[in-house]
């Protein structure tokens, strides 16, 4: 079963910059992979194509069997509900509590407050932040903020979890902790793709690597190792 | 770290079905309720800037509202005059009292006549003597100079053509010497009222446009202040409808409170003018009273205000919101 498929995908930004060209790869359902490359190699662009934050100039992207090129603008929100995203700058809202931040996707998807409450607490528990519900994210440390972002990305039980430099601002110990969190989600069936340039950490963790170099993709090895690092 | 308690094995599609249509509908209604309350609270939390917008809307609504109230009262006045806009039939001197009474009854039976009143020559003279203050002069006259009169009252709101036909018919009776219809000034008044109505309409459209612009601009600023939130909401799967909702409710609240304030202002206008108008009317021996805005008209005002607020928000939102993409 394929979760993500890129078929000869190219992306050229207005102005002529070729961000991606000839991208072909597949992610199996439940797979865990890293996306690496120098900064400006096109990692963020590739992730954005899966969320339809960008549309490809050429080729086709499939997510969960859906051809994203065929989606009408009105269908995009429903795609995004199936895909959880974590950002380096975590994109939290500081005008509301941790709880409300995590509950946002559920509120949008139309869950009742009671159901949302259960799921928010489960998600916060899974990232080790139960008990911080009422705090404002601005009071939390960088690592804790990132975990709130992860809780928000997984609270809707997405089939696919994307992360763009989720450990970019964290020290090595916290980074490893965050990566282990992602592994836990993969173990319960979520497909995970993490863009990162933390080569040392990635090499220690093993797993498949997709390497981007100036817009071209080299599918890396799928190492035999692949347990939880720590 | 503990094992995650929520299993992620179920796919998103399945989890949505799990929720059930009814629960989703309830959640949707609950969201509307939540957004409605939240947006109102947000407006009330900044009372000064909100009040500014509310007052602008209220004043823009009060102007046409007050003019409309004045017009409504003028029409009430002209309606009274119209009711007294009777046709007077002067009978020939040969007509006896009996013949006059018979003719009056015949005319009263006509379809296009509401009521008739026969006044014989003697009664007419007595009335004139009492009302005119010319008693002494009249006593010098050798005989009664006044003819007998039939007052014909056409039904209210009779059409011009029917009225003219009726007059022709009345003229054709042999006993009738002349027919007098004093309607010209009523027509002039009505033409002026029609003009005033049109002017109020034009003014109303212009001020409605002003309200749209004011609300639209206020909502534009609100959108600009919440760009980050909108991006995040769209990122986690918020539909355009979901993103629009709070802004549309904000527009609705602007309109509604503005409309209520306008209503209060109109009541205030009425209270300030009612006394002087009643005094003036009394000097003219009229029991005329300034009518306040009717409840129905107030409802129309309120609904129009809400609609304008909502439309202004919609206009602003459709111009600015869809361009904010994560």
PDB file of C-alpha atoms in Angstrom, chain A residues 29 51 53 64 77-78 80-83 85 87 91 93 95-96 104-105 107-112 115 119 122-123 125-128 147 152 154-159 177 181 184-185 187-190, chain B residues 1-13 15-16 18-20 23-28 30-31 34-35 38 42 226 228-240 242 245 325-326:
ATOM      1  CA  UNK A  29       1.905   3.099   4.401  1.00  0.00           C
ATOM      2  CA  UNK A  51      -0.240  19.670   1.716  1.00  0.00           C
ATOM      3  CA  UNK A  53       0.480  24.623   0.074  1.00  0.00           C
ATOM      4  CA  UNK A  64      -3.458   8.236   0.252  1.00  0.00           C
ATOM      5  CA  UNK A  77      -9.067  21.399   3.702  1.00  0.00           C
ATOM      6  CA  UNK A  78     -10.159  17.756   3.802  1.00  0.00           C
ATOM      7  CA  UNK A  80      -5.054  18.706   5.160  1.00  0.00           C
ATOM      8  CA  UNK A  81      -7.103  17.003   7.856  1.00  0.00           C
ATOM      9  CA  UNK A  82      -5.536  13.705   6.807  1.00  0.00           C
ATOM     10  CA  UNK A  83      -2.023  15.104   6.978  1.00  0.00           C
ATOM     11  CA  UNK A  85       2.413  18.837   9.867  1.00  0.00           C
ATOM     12  CA  UNK A  87       7.100  23.075  11.589  1.00  0.00           C
ATOM     13  CA  UNK A  91       3.152  27.840  14.236  1.00  0.00           C
ATOM     14  CA  UNK A  93      -1.085  30.633  18.480  1.00  0.00           C
ATOM     15  CA  UNK A  95      -3.467  34.129  22.149  1.00  0.00           C
ATOM     16  CA  UNK A  96      -4.823  30.858  23.527  1.00  0.00           C
ATOM     17  CA  UNK A 104      -8.037  23.550  16.952  1.00  0.00           C
ATOM     18  CA  UNK A 105      -7.962  20.802  14.288  1.00  0.00           C
ATOM     19  CA  UNK A 107     -12.871  22.016  16.453  1.00  0.00           C
ATOM     20  CA  UNK A 108     -12.447  22.590  12.738  1.00  0.00           C
ATOM     21  CA  UNK A 109     -13.299  18.998  11.901  1.00  0.00           C
ATOM     22  CA  UNK A 110     -16.524  19.290  13.900  1.00  0.00           C
ATOM     23  CA  UNK A 111     -15.850  17.220  17.012  1.00  0.00           C
ATOM     24  CA  UNK A 112     -18.011  17.820  20.043  1.00  0.00           C
ATOM     25  CA  UNK A 115     -14.821  14.072  22.246  1.00  0.00           C
ATOM     26  CA  UNK A 119      -8.470  13.309  22.143  1.00  0.00           C
ATOM     27  CA  UNK A 122      -4.588  11.673  24.741  1.00  0.00           C
ATOM     28  CA  UNK A 123      -2.448  13.651  22.287  1.00  0.00           C
ATOM     29  CA  UNK A 125      -0.261  12.593  27.040  1.00  0.00           C
ATOM     30  CA  UNK A 126       1.492  11.006  24.071  1.00  0.00           C
ATOM     31  CA  UNK A 127       3.947  13.923  23.890  1.00  0.00           C
ATOM     32  CA  UNK A 128       4.360  14.039  27.666  1.00  0.00           C
ATOM     33  CA  UNK A 147       5.822  18.961  21.410  1.00  0.00           C
ATOM     34  CA  UNK A 152      -1.655  19.336  17.367  1.00  0.00           C
ATOM     35  CA  UNK A 154      -1.409  14.082  15.562  1.00  0.00           C
ATOM     36  CA  UNK A 155      -4.595  14.925  17.480  1.00  0.00           C
ATOM     37  CA  UNK A 156      -6.774  14.272  14.448  1.00  0.00           C
ATOM     38  CA  UNK A 157      -5.097  10.858  13.962  1.00  0.00           C
ATOM     39  CA  UNK A 158      -3.637  11.688  10.573  1.00  0.00           C
ATOM     40  CA  UNK A 159      -2.530   8.936   8.220  1.00  0.00           C
ATOM     41  CA  UNK A 177      13.615  12.982  22.301  1.00  0.00           C
ATOM     42  CA  UNK A 181       8.290  10.679  19.585  1.00  0.00           C
ATOM     43  CA  UNK A 184       6.350   6.062  18.397  1.00  0.00           C
ATOM     44  CA  UNK A 185       3.749   7.390  16.017  1.00  0.00           C
ATOM     45  CA  UNK A 187       4.925   2.256  15.421  1.00  0.00           C
ATOM     46  CA  UNK A 188       1.165   2.737  15.655  1.00  0.00           C
ATOM     47  CA  UNK A 189       0.808   2.930  11.893  1.00  0.00           C
ATOM     48  CA  UNK A 190       1.370   6.538  10.892  1.00  0.00           C
TER      49      UNK A 190
ATOM     50  CA  UNK B   1       7.627   7.834  28.264  1.00  0.00           C
ATOM     51  CA  UNK B   2       4.322   5.997  28.326  1.00  0.00           C
ATOM     52  CA  UNK B   3       2.916   4.283  25.304  1.00  0.00           C
ATOM     53  CA  UNK B   4       0.638   6.630  23.398  1.00  0.00           C
ATOM     54  CA  UNK B   5      -2.881   6.041  24.585  1.00  0.00           C
ATOM     55  CA  UNK B   6      -4.653   6.962  21.422  1.00  0.00           C
ATOM     56  CA  UNK B   7      -4.111   4.509  18.627  1.00  0.00           C
ATOM     57  CA  UNK B   8      -3.485   6.068  15.291  1.00  0.00           C
ATOM     58  CA  UNK B   9      -4.380   2.936  13.365  1.00  0.00           C
ATOM     59  CA  UNK B  10      -7.795   4.180  12.315  1.00  0.00           C
ATOM     60  CA  UNK B  11      -7.581   6.338   9.259  1.00  0.00           C
ATOM     61  CA  UNK B  12      -8.864   9.860   9.192  1.00  0.00           C
ATOM     62  CA  UNK B  13     -11.803   8.949   6.953  1.00  0.00           C
ATOM     63  CA  UNK B  15     -12.666   8.512  12.304  1.00  0.00           C
ATOM     64  CA  UNK B  16     -14.890  11.065  10.638  1.00  0.00           C
ATOM     65  CA  UNK B  18     -17.264   7.406  13.597  1.00  0.00           C
ATOM     66  CA  UNK B  19     -18.540  10.781  14.658  1.00  0.00           C
ATOM     67  CA  UNK B  20     -21.867  10.431  12.903  1.00  0.00           C
ATOM     68  CA  UNK B  23     -23.175  14.713  16.119  1.00  0.00           C
ATOM     69  CA  UNK B  24     -21.377  16.618  13.386  1.00  0.00           C
ATOM     70  CA  UNK B  25     -24.457  18.736  12.776  1.00  0.00           C
ATOM     71  CA  UNK B  26     -24.672  19.445  16.489  1.00  0.00           C
ATOM     72  CA  UNK B  27     -21.006  20.330  16.559  1.00  0.00           C
ATOM     73  CA  UNK B  28     -21.544  22.629  13.599  1.00  0.00           C
ATOM     74  CA  UNK B  30     -22.325  24.514  18.548  1.00  0.00           C
ATOM     75  CA  UNK B  31     -19.506  26.108  16.577  1.00  0.00           C
ATOM     76  CA  UNK B  34     -19.485  29.589  20.049  1.00  0.00           C
ATOM     77  CA  UNK B  35     -18.324  31.872  17.248  1.00  0.00           C
ATOM     78  CA  UNK B  38     -16.842  34.814  20.953  1.00  0.00           C
ATOM     79  CA  UNK B  42     -14.243  40.296  21.240  1.00  0.00           C
ATOM     80  CA  UNK B 226      -5.408  37.801  12.642  1.00  0.00           C
ATOM     81  CA  UNK B 228      -1.317  34.223  11.680  1.00  0.00           C
ATOM     82  CA  UNK B 229      -4.385  32.561  13.094  1.00  0.00           C
ATOM     83  CA  UNK B 230      -5.996  32.298   9.666  1.00  0.00           C
ATOM     84  CA  UNK B 231      -2.848  30.667   8.261  1.00  0.00           C
ATOM     85  CA  UNK B 232      -2.764  28.080  11.037  1.00  0.00           C
ATOM     86  CA  UNK B 233      -6.484  27.343  10.726  1.00  0.00           C
ATOM     87  CA  UNK B 234      -6.141  26.792   6.983  1.00  0.00           C
ATOM     88  CA  UNK B 235      -3.074  24.656   7.580  1.00  0.00           C
ATOM     89  CA  UNK B 236      -4.878  22.233   9.858  1.00  0.00           C
ATOM     90  CA  UNK B 237      -7.815  21.861   7.493  1.00  0.00           C
ATOM     91  CA  UNK B 238     -10.107  24.799   8.163  1.00  0.00           C
ATOM     92  CA  UNK B 239     -12.461  25.383   5.252  1.00  0.00           C
ATOM     93  CA  UNK B 240     -12.978  28.868   3.864  1.00  0.00           C
ATOM     94  CA  UNK B 242     -14.877  28.120   8.863  1.00  0.00           C
ATOM     95  CA  UNK B 245     -17.487  32.594   9.985  1.00  0.00           C
ATOM     96  CA  UNK B 325      -2.756  30.917   2.285  1.00  0.00           C
ATOM     97  CA  UNK B 326      -0.345  29.067   4.544  1.00  0.00           C
TER      98      UNK B 326
END
